Amino acid sequence: MSRQTTAAKSRKYDRQRSDQRSREDEQGQGPLHGHDEGHSHGLVDRSIVRSRAGVAAVAKSLAVLGLTAGAQVAVFALSGSVALLADLIHNFGDALTALPLGISFFLRSYRGEKLAGLAVVLAIFVSACVALYETIMRFIEPQQLTHLWALAGAGALGFIGNEIAARVRLRAGQRLSSPALVADGNHARIDGFVSLGVVGSAVFVALGAELADPIIGLVITIVILKITWDSWRTVSTTEPGDLRDLARPLSA
């Protein structure tokens, strides 16, 4: 009778420990696989899994943007468009904002991830200011666009590449609860909007609407400012690794 009582207590204790480990896993505490404390074999810490997934998302998006930039370089070599070169340099510079974020994931630094997110928001705001300045200058001093076919083709490539990169970052940001990665996804989406604006400008100018270029630029600037505010709100109110759902400024 004593042995049966002891066995029943042992089974009850095991069930309680199993339930506790399940709750810890759901709350993001402890290792990914339930084992008693003190045993390290076969364990993969959640921070390591999150780090690897974050680095992978950044690497995939950079690979997509690299292929896009390569295609745009080929178009530039054929057309020699200065406007396209400027947009190409802009896209290369913006892609570099993902490097600090990738490093922070690699180092598993929540503080570094937070700072990288703030840097991304600043980069988005700077893009808005530059776009606004260029739009105002186009209204004051209209410029005739050349190499319209090259601009439209490169713009289409830029939009597709940036949109793919944005989806990779936004989905990973949601899955990993990374406000910085969400903000960087919105950053890539902004670049896609800019490229799409290039396509629109080329089409409307080809049809004879010279004023379409600065008007489209103004619309894009307003969109960038809205995304800047949404990204700032996401990064400033959500800590890296917070398990609650991030409010997505833009749906992926």
PDB file of C-alpha atoms in Angstrom:
ATOM      1  CA  MET A   1       0.000   0.000   0.000  1.00  0.00           C
ATOM      2  CA  SER A   2       2.864   2.316   0.829  1.00  0.00           C
ATOM      3  CA  ARG A   3       4.499   1.653  -2.545  1.00  0.00           C
ATOM      4  CA  GLN A   4       1.246   2.428  -4.407  1.00  0.00           C
ATOM      5  CA  THR A   5       0.879   5.699  -2.514  1.00  0.00           C
ATOM      6  CA  THR A   6       4.476   6.652  -3.288  1.00  0.00           C
ATOM      7  CA  ALA A   7       4.024   5.803  -6.977  1.00  0.00           C
ATOM      8  CA  ALA A   8       0.819   7.864  -7.158  1.00  0.00           C
ATOM      9  CA  LYS A   9       2.547  10.856  -5.581  1.00  0.00           C
ATOM     10  CA  SER A  10       5.440  10.489  -8.018  1.00  0.00           C
ATOM     11  CA  ARG A  11       3.077  10.445 -11.018  1.00  0.00           C
ATOM     12  CA  LYS A  12       1.251  13.496  -9.652  1.00  0.00           C
ATOM     13  CA  TYR A  13       4.554  15.334  -9.202  1.00  0.00           C
ATOM     14  CA  ASP A  14       5.629  14.452 -12.755  1.00  0.00           C
ATOM     15  CA  ARG A  15       2.347  15.786 -14.147  1.00  0.00           C
ATOM     16  CA  GLN A  16       2.745  19.032 -12.188  1.00  0.00           C
ATOM     17  CA  ARG A  17       6.314  19.480 -13.463  1.00  0.00           C
ATOM     18  CA  SER A  18       5.189  18.764 -17.028  1.00  0.00           C
ATOM     19  CA  ASP A  19       2.370  21.315 -16.769  1.00  0.00           C
ATOM     20  CA  GLN A  20       4.771  23.882 -15.322  1.00  0.00           C
ATOM     21  CA  ARG A  21       7.281  23.352 -18.138  1.00  0.00           C
ATOM     22  CA  SER A  22       4.503  23.705 -20.707  1.00  0.00           C
ATOM     23  CA  ARG A  23       3.449  27.018 -19.203  1.00  0.00           C
ATOM     24  CA  GLU A  24       7.061  28.215 -19.204  1.00  0.00           C
ATOM     25  CA  ASP A  25       7.439  27.281 -22.872  1.00  0.00           C
ATOM     26  CA  GLU A  26       4.265  29.187 -23.762  1.00  0.00           C
ATOM     27  CA  GLN A  27       5.520  32.248 -21.868  1.00  0.00           C
ATOM     28  CA  GLY A  28       8.957  32.151 -23.539  1.00  0.00           C
ATOM     29  CA  GLN A  29      10.795  31.061 -20.402  1.00  0.00           C
ATOM     30  CA  GLY A  30      13.413  28.369 -20.174  1.00  0.00           C
ATOM     31  CA  PRO A  31      14.715  26.101 -22.933  1.00  0.00           C
ATOM     32  CA  LEU A  32      12.731  24.971 -25.924  1.00  0.00           C
ATOM     33  CA  HIS A  33      12.564  21.339 -24.745  1.00  0.00           C
ATOM     34  CA  GLY A  34      11.347  20.383 -21.299  1.00  0.00           C
ATOM     35  CA  HIS A  35      13.966  18.712 -19.116  1.00  0.00           C
ATOM     36  CA  ASP A  36      14.682  18.944 -15.434  1.00  0.00           C
ATOM     37  CA  GLU A  37      17.008  21.705 -14.323  1.00  0.00           C
ATOM     38  CA  GLY A  38      20.658  20.787 -14.223  1.00  0.00           C
ATOM     39  CA  HIS A  39      20.558  18.711 -17.425  1.00  0.00           C
ATOM     40  CA  SER A  40      22.093  20.518 -20.430  1.00  0.00           C
ATOM     41  CA  HIS A  41      22.122  17.728 -23.011  1.00  0.00           C
ATOM     42  CA  GLY A  42      19.871  18.322 -26.031  1.00  0.00           C
ATOM     43  CA  LEU A  43      18.801  21.811 -24.955  1.00  0.00           C
ATOM     44  CA  VAL A  44      18.517  24.742 -27.353  1.00  0.00           C
ATOM     45  CA  ASP A  45      18.074  28.052 -25.592  1.00  0.00           C
ATOM     46  CA  ARG A  46      15.296  30.259 -26.957  1.00  0.00           C
ATOM     47  CA  SER A  47      17.667  33.199 -27.355  1.00  0.00           C
ATOM     48  CA  ILE A  48      19.894  31.090 -29.629  1.00  0.00           C
ATOM     49  CA  VAL A  49      16.945  30.030 -31.795  1.00  0.00           C
ATOM     50  CA  ARG A  50      15.740  33.637 -31.976  1.00  0.00           C
ATOM     51  CA  SER A  51      19.252  34.824 -32.837  1.00  0.00           C
ATOM     52  CA  ARG A  52      19.615  32.341 -35.688  1.00  0.00           C
ATOM     53  CA  ALA A  53      16.163  33.141 -37.081  1.00  0.00           C
ATOM     54  CA  GLY A  54      16.853  36.877 -36.938  1.00  0.00           C
ATOM     55  CA  VAL A  55      20.201  36.573 -38.713  1.00  0.00           C
ATOM     56  CA  ALA A  56      18.602  34.315 -41.339  1.00  0.00           C
ATOM     57  CA  ALA A  57      15.807  36.834 -42.022  1.00  0.00           C
ATOM     58  CA  VAL A  58      18.266  39.708 -42.391  1.00  0.00           C
ATOM     59  CA  ALA A  59      20.539  37.612 -44.634  1.00  0.00           C
ATOM     60  CA  LYS A  60      17.658  36.514 -46.886  1.00  0.00           C
ATOM     61  CA  SER A  61      16.367  40.058 -47.311  1.00  0.00           C
ATOM     62  CA  LEU A  62      19.864  41.356 -48.065  1.00  0.00           C
ATOM     63  CA  ALA A  63      20.328  38.603 -50.669  1.00  0.00           C
ATOM     64  CA  VAL A  64      17.085  39.643 -52.369  1.00  0.00           C
ATOM     65  CA  LEU A  65      18.099  43.301 -52.331  1.00  0.00           C
ATOM     66  CA  GLY A  66      21.546  42.375 -53.661  1.00  0.00           C
ATOM     67  CA  LEU A  67      20.044  40.545 -56.641  1.00  0.00           C
ATOM     68  CA  THR A  68      17.710  43.492 -57.255  1.00  0.00           C
ATOM     69  CA  ALA A  69      20.584  45.962 -57.162  1.00  0.00           C
ATOM     70  CA  GLY A  70      22.566  43.774 -59.553  1.00  0.00           C
ATOM     71  CA  ALA A  71      19.712  43.810 -62.052  1.00  0.00           C
ATOM     72  CA  GLN A  72      19.424  47.583 -61.703  1.00  0.00           C
ATOM     73  CA  VAL A  73      23.153  47.948 -62.326  1.00  0.00           C
ATOM     74  CA  ALA A  74      22.700  46.046 -65.589  1.00  0.00           C
ATOM     75  CA  VAL A  75      19.904  48.408 -66.624  1.00  0.00           C
ATOM     76  CA  PHE A  76      22.050  51.404 -65.701  1.00  0.00           C
ATOM     77  CA  ALA A  77      24.910  50.075 -67.834  1.00  0.00           C
ATOM     78  CA  LEU A  78      22.537  49.947 -70.805  1.00  0.00           C
ATOM     79  CA  SER A  79      20.880  53.320 -70.260  1.00  0.00           C
ATOM     80  CA  GLY A  80      23.443  55.491 -68.480  1.00  0.00           C
ATOM     81  CA  SER A  81      20.613  57.242 -66.635  1.00  0.00           C
ATOM     82  CA  VAL A  82      21.918  59.539 -63.886  1.00  0.00           C
ATOM     83  CA  ALA A  83      18.528  59.428 -62.149  1.00  0.00           C
ATOM     84  CA  LEU A  84      18.699  55.651 -62.030  1.00  0.00           C
ATOM     85  CA  LEU A  85      22.245  55.798 -60.643  1.00  0.00           C
ATOM     86  CA  ALA A  86      21.062  58.099 -57.855  1.00  0.00           C
ATOM     87  CA  ASP A  87      18.212  55.719 -56.987  1.00  0.00           C
ATOM     88  CA  LEU A  88      20.626  52.781 -57.078  1.00  0.00           C
ATOM     89  CA  ILE A  89      23.038  54.449 -54.647  1.00  0.00           C
ATOM     90  CA  HIS A  90      20.076  55.306 -52.400  1.00  0.00           C
ATOM     91  CA  ASN A  91      18.940  51.678 -52.319  1.00  0.00           C
ATOM     92  CA  PHE A  92      22.450  50.429 -51.541  1.00  0.00           C
ATOM     93  CA  GLY A  93      22.725  52.888 -48.641  1.00  0.00           C
ATOM     94  CA  ASP A  94      19.349  51.936 -47.214  1.00  0.00           C
ATOM     95  CA  ALA A  95      20.163  48.210 -47.411  1.00  0.00           C
ATOM     96  CA  LEU A  96      23.139  48.824 -45.111  1.00  0.00           C
ATOM     97  CA  THR A  97      20.767  49.745 -42.249  1.00  0.00           C
ATOM     98  CA  ALA A  98      20.048  46.017 -41.888  1.00  0.00           C
ATOM     99  CA  LEU A  99      23.676  45.252 -40.956  1.00  0.00           C
ATOM    100  CA  PRO A 100      23.552  46.653 -37.375  1.00  0.00           C
ATOM    101  CA  LEU A 101      20.308  44.756 -36.846  1.00  0.00           C
ATOM    102  CA  GLY A 102      21.861  41.516 -38.093  1.00  0.00           C
ATOM    103  CA  ILE A 103      24.854  42.038 -35.794  1.00  0.00           C
ATOM    104  CA  SER A 104      22.583  42.615 -32.795  1.00  0.00           C
ATOM    105  CA  PHE A 105      20.757  39.347 -33.533  1.00  0.00           C
ATOM    106  CA  PHE A 106      24.071  37.530 -33.898  1.00  0.00           C
ATOM    107  CA  LEU A 107      25.279  38.870 -30.542  1.00  0.00           C
ATOM    108  CA  ARG A 108      21.856  38.239 -28.947  1.00  0.00           C
ATOM    109  CA  SER A 109      21.858  41.817 -27.682  1.00  0.00           C
ATOM    110  CA  TYR A 110      18.403  43.208 -26.892  1.00  0.00           C
ATOM    111  CA  ARG A 111      19.921  46.619 -26.244  1.00  0.00           C
ATOM    112  CA  GLY A 112      21.695  46.534 -29.605  1.00  0.00           C
ATOM    113  CA  GLU A 113      18.459  45.458 -31.281  1.00  0.00           C
ATOM    114  CA  LYS A 114      16.626  48.362 -29.668  1.00  0.00           C
ATOM    115  CA  LEU A 115      19.266  50.861 -30.818  1.00  0.00           C
ATOM    116  CA  ALA A 116      19.245  49.357 -34.321  1.00  0.00           C
ATOM    117  CA  GLY A 117      15.472  49.842 -34.434  1.00  0.00           C
ATOM    118  CA  LEU A 118      15.810  53.504 -33.480  1.00  0.00           C
ATOM    119  CA  ALA A 119      18.485  53.916 -36.170  1.00  0.00           C
ATOM    120  CA  VAL A 120      16.106  52.429 -38.758  1.00  0.00           C
ATOM    121  CA  VAL A 121      13.370  54.881 -37.736  1.00  0.00           C
ATOM    122  CA  LEU A 122      15.867  57.738 -38.096  1.00  0.00           C
ATOM    123  CA  ALA A 123      16.827  56.467 -41.559  1.00  0.00           C
ATOM    124  CA  ILE A 124      13.151  56.404 -42.576  1.00  0.00           C
ATOM    125  CA  PHE A 125      12.699  59.980 -41.358  1.00  0.00           C
ATOM    126  CA  VAL A 126      15.794  61.130 -43.250  1.00  0.00           C
ATOM    127  CA  SER A 127      14.388  59.474 -46.387  1.00  0.00           C
ATOM    128  CA  ALA A 128      11.177  61.451 -45.896  1.00  0.00           C
ATOM    129  CA  CYS A 129      13.102  64.719 -45.553  1.00  0.00           C
ATOM    130  CA  VAL A 130      15.174  64.012 -48.673  1.00  0.00           C
ATOM    131  CA  ALA A 131      12.056  63.059 -50.642  1.00  0.00           C
ATOM    132  CA  LEU A 132      10.301  66.258 -49.523  1.00  0.00           C
ATOM    133  CA  TYR A 133      13.294  68.396 -50.521  1.00  0.00           C
ATOM    134  CA  GLU A 134      13.551  66.752 -53.943  1.00  0.00           C
ATOM    135  CA  THR A 135       9.801  67.178 -54.489  1.00  0.00           C
ATOM    136  CA  ILE A 136       9.914  70.883 -53.639  1.00  0.00           C
ATOM    137  CA  MET A 137      12.881  71.402 -55.954  1.00  0.00           C
ATOM    138  CA  ARG A 138      11.028  69.627 -58.785  1.00  0.00           C
ATOM    139  CA  PHE A 139       8.104  72.019 -58.334  1.00  0.00           C
ATOM    140  CA  ILE A 140      10.433  75.037 -58.351  1.00  0.00           C
ATOM    141  CA  GLU A 141      12.753  73.816 -61.108  1.00  0.00           C
ATOM    142  CA  PRO A 142      11.035  71.143 -63.243  1.00  0.00           C
ATOM    143  CA  GLN A 143      13.421  68.700 -64.891  1.00  0.00           C
ATOM    144  CA  GLN A 144      12.833  66.677 -68.006  1.00  0.00           C
ATOM    145  CA  LEU A 145      13.118  62.951 -67.370  1.00  0.00           C
ATOM    146  CA  THR A 146      15.146  60.908 -69.855  1.00  0.00           C
ATOM    147  CA  HIS A 147      15.613  57.179 -70.467  1.00  0.00           C
ATOM    148  CA  LEU A 148      11.999  56.604 -69.496  1.00  0.00           C
ATOM    149  CA  TRP A 149      11.982  52.928 -70.459  1.00  0.00           C
ATOM    150  CA  ALA A 150      15.068  52.286 -68.313  1.00  0.00           C
ATOM    151  CA  LEU A 151      13.610  54.181 -65.363  1.00  0.00           C
ATOM    152  CA  ALA A 152      10.325  52.274 -65.566  1.00  0.00           C
ATOM    153  CA  GLY A 153      12.053  48.891 -65.844  1.00  0.00           C
ATOM    154  CA  ALA A 154      14.475  49.560 -63.010  1.00  0.00           C
ATOM    155  CA  GLY A 155      11.663  50.982 -60.892  1.00  0.00           C
ATOM    156  CA  ALA A 156       9.630  47.806 -61.381  1.00  0.00           C
ATOM    157  CA  LEU A 157      12.629  45.681 -60.384  1.00  0.00           C
ATOM    158  CA  GLY A 158      13.203  47.864 -57.333  1.00  0.00           C
ATOM    159  CA  PHE A 159       9.592  47.573 -56.231  1.00  0.00           C
ATOM    160  CA  ILE A 160       9.503  43.776 -56.551  1.00  0.00           C
ATOM    161  CA  GLY A 161      12.833  43.284 -54.758  1.00  0.00           C
ATOM    162  CA  ASN A 162      12.046  45.661 -51.917  1.00  0.00           C
ATOM    163  CA  GLU A 163       8.553  44.245 -51.432  1.00  0.00           C
ATOM    164  CA  ILE A 164       9.928  40.707 -51.124  1.00  0.00           C
ATOM    165  CA  ALA A 165      12.548  41.917 -48.624  1.00  0.00           C
ATOM    166  CA  ALA A 166       9.865  43.820 -46.700  1.00  0.00           C
ATOM    167  CA  ARG A 167       7.668  40.726 -46.400  1.00  0.00           C
ATOM    168  CA  VAL A 168      10.596  38.617 -45.175  1.00  0.00           C
ATOM    169  CA  ARG A 169      11.473  41.173 -42.487  1.00  0.00           C
ATOM    170  CA  LEU A 170       7.904  41.944 -41.424  1.00  0.00           C
ATOM    171  CA  ARG A 171       6.937  38.302 -41.036  1.00  0.00           C
ATOM    172  CA  ALA A 172      10.134  37.489 -39.154  1.00  0.00           C
ATOM    173  CA  GLY A 173       9.657  40.577 -37.003  1.00  0.00           C
ATOM    174  CA  GLN A 174       6.173  39.430 -36.035  1.00  0.00           C
ATOM    175  CA  ARG A 175       7.288  35.842 -35.395  1.00  0.00           C
ATOM    176  CA  LEU A 176      10.328  36.889 -33.323  1.00  0.00           C
ATOM    177  CA  SER A 177       8.591  39.824 -31.608  1.00  0.00           C
ATOM    178  CA  SER A 178      11.256  42.194 -32.939  1.00  0.00           C
ATOM    179  CA  PRO A 179      10.041  45.800 -33.304  1.00  0.00           C
ATOM    180  CA  ALA A 180      13.367  46.702 -34.957  1.00  0.00           C
ATOM    181  CA  LEU A 181      12.891  44.063 -37.645  1.00  0.00           C
ATOM    182  CA  VAL A 182       9.315  45.238 -38.203  1.00  0.00           C
ATOM    183  CA  ALA A 183      10.585  48.803 -38.621  1.00  0.00           C
ATOM    184  CA  ASP A 184      13.263  47.642 -41.062  1.00  0.00           C
ATOM    185  CA  GLY A 185      10.584  45.790 -43.015  1.00  0.00           C
ATOM    186  CA  ASN A 186       8.629  49.023 -43.291  1.00  0.00           C
ATOM    187  CA  HIS A 187      11.859  50.703 -44.401  1.00  0.00           C
ATOM    188  CA  ALA A 188      12.237  48.223 -47.264  1.00  0.00           C
ATOM    189  CA  ARG A 189       8.583  48.733 -48.186  1.00  0.00           C
ATOM    190  CA  ILE A 190       9.183  52.493 -48.377  1.00  0.00           C
ATOM    191  CA  ASP A 191      12.001  51.913 -50.866  1.00  0.00           C
ATOM    192  CA  GLY A 192       9.554  49.808 -52.864  1.00  0.00           C
ATOM    193  CA  PHE A 193       7.062  52.678 -52.907  1.00  0.00           C
ATOM    194  CA  VAL A 194       9.790  55.033 -54.099  1.00  0.00           C
ATOM    195  CA  SER A 195      10.671  52.628 -56.919  1.00  0.00           C
ATOM    196  CA  LEU A 196       6.990  52.300 -57.803  1.00  0.00           C
ATOM    197  CA  GLY A 197       6.808  56.093 -57.914  1.00  0.00           C
ATOM    198  CA  VAL A 198       9.632  56.058 -60.453  1.00  0.00           C
ATOM    199  CA  VAL A 199       7.520  53.763 -62.651  1.00  0.00           C
ATOM    200  CA  GLY A 200       4.496  56.055 -62.300  1.00  0.00           C
ATOM    201  CA  SER A 201       6.523  59.138 -63.098  1.00  0.00           C
ATOM    202  CA  ALA A 202       8.028  57.530 -66.207  1.00  0.00           C
ATOM    203  CA  VAL A 203       4.593  56.456 -67.464  1.00  0.00           C
ATOM    204  CA  PHE A 204       2.860  59.796 -66.892  1.00  0.00           C
ATOM    205  CA  VAL A 205       5.756  61.844 -68.259  1.00  0.00           C
ATOM    206  CA  ALA A 206       5.789  59.641 -71.357  1.00  0.00           C
ATOM    207  CA  LEU A 207       2.112  60.523 -71.774  1.00  0.00           C
ATOM    208  CA  GLY A 208       2.946  64.229 -71.584  1.00  0.00           C
ATOM    209  CA  ALA A 209       2.097  64.988 -67.944  1.00  0.00           C
ATOM    210  CA  GLU A 210       5.354  66.644 -66.870  1.00  0.00           C
ATOM    211  CA  LEU A 211       3.909  67.758 -63.515  1.00  0.00           C
ATOM    212  CA  ALA A 212       3.145  64.160 -62.529  1.00  0.00           C
ATOM    213  CA  ASP A 213       6.706  63.562 -61.305  1.00  0.00           C
ATOM    214  CA  PRO A 214       6.678  66.044 -58.360  1.00  0.00           C
ATOM    215  CA  ILE A 215       3.051  65.246 -57.518  1.00  0.00           C
ATOM    216  CA  ILE A 216       3.859  61.546 -57.188  1.00  0.00           C
ATOM    217  CA  GLY A 217       6.909  62.505 -55.151  1.00  0.00           C
ATOM    218  CA  LEU A 218       4.708  64.479 -52.755  1.00  0.00           C
ATOM    219  CA  VAL A 219       2.323  61.549 -52.286  1.00  0.00           C
ATOM    220  CA  ILE A 220       5.245  59.219 -51.579  1.00  0.00           C
ATOM    221  CA  THR A 221       6.641  61.704 -49.052  1.00  0.00           C
ATOM    222  CA  ILE A 222       3.353  61.722 -47.139  1.00  0.00           C
ATOM    223  CA  VAL A 223       3.334  57.914 -47.083  1.00  0.00           C
ATOM    224  CA  ILE A 224       6.922  57.849 -45.783  1.00  0.00           C
ATOM    225  CA  LEU A 225       6.063  60.290 -42.976  1.00  0.00           C
ATOM    226  CA  LYS A 226       3.103  58.118 -41.951  1.00  0.00           C
ATOM    227  CA  ILE A 227       5.293  54.991 -41.876  1.00  0.00           C
ATOM    228  CA  THR A 228       7.930  56.917 -39.901  1.00  0.00           C
ATOM    229  CA  TRP A 229       5.383  57.680 -37.188  1.00  0.00           C
ATOM    230  CA  ASP A 230       4.039  54.095 -37.121  1.00  0.00           C
ATOM    231  CA  SER A 231       7.557  52.637 -36.967  1.00  0.00           C
ATOM    232  CA  TRP A 232       8.547  55.004 -34.161  1.00  0.00           C
ATOM    233  CA  ARG A 233       5.472  53.989 -32.185  1.00  0.00           C
ATOM    234  CA  THR A 234       6.267  50.299 -32.689  1.00  0.00           C
ATOM    235  CA  VAL A 235       9.945  50.576 -31.719  1.00  0.00           C
ATOM    236  CA  SER A 236       9.395  52.918 -28.757  1.00  0.00           C
ATOM    237  CA  THR A 237       6.515  51.017 -27.138  1.00  0.00           C
ATOM    238  CA  THR A 238       7.575  47.401 -27.682  1.00  0.00           C
ATOM    239  CA  GLU A 239      10.642  45.776 -26.177  1.00  0.00           C
ATOM    240  CA  PRO A 240      12.566  43.134 -28.179  1.00  0.00           C
ATOM    241  CA  GLY A 241      11.310  39.666 -27.302  1.00  0.00           C
ATOM    242  CA  ASP A 242       8.000  40.914 -25.941  1.00  0.00           C
ATOM    243  CA  LEU A 243       5.538  38.109 -26.657  1.00  0.00           C
ATOM    244  CA  ARG A 244       2.483  40.261 -27.160  1.00  0.00           C
ATOM    245  CA  ASP A 245       1.476  40.875 -30.771  1.00  0.00           C
ATOM    246  CA  LEU A 246       3.128  43.824 -32.448  1.00  0.00           C
ATOM    247  CA  ALA A 247       0.746  46.292 -34.004  1.00  0.00           C
ATOM    248  CA  ARG A 248       1.778  46.220 -37.639  1.00  0.00           C
ATOM    249  CA  PRO A 249       1.788  49.645 -39.282  1.00  0.00           C
ATOM    250  CA  LEU A 250       1.471  47.904 -42.660  1.00  0.00           C
ATOM    251  CA  SER A 251       0.174  44.446 -43.350  1.00  0.00           C
ATOM    252  CA  ALA A 252       2.695  42.082 -44.852  1.00  0.00           C
TER     253      ALA A 252
END
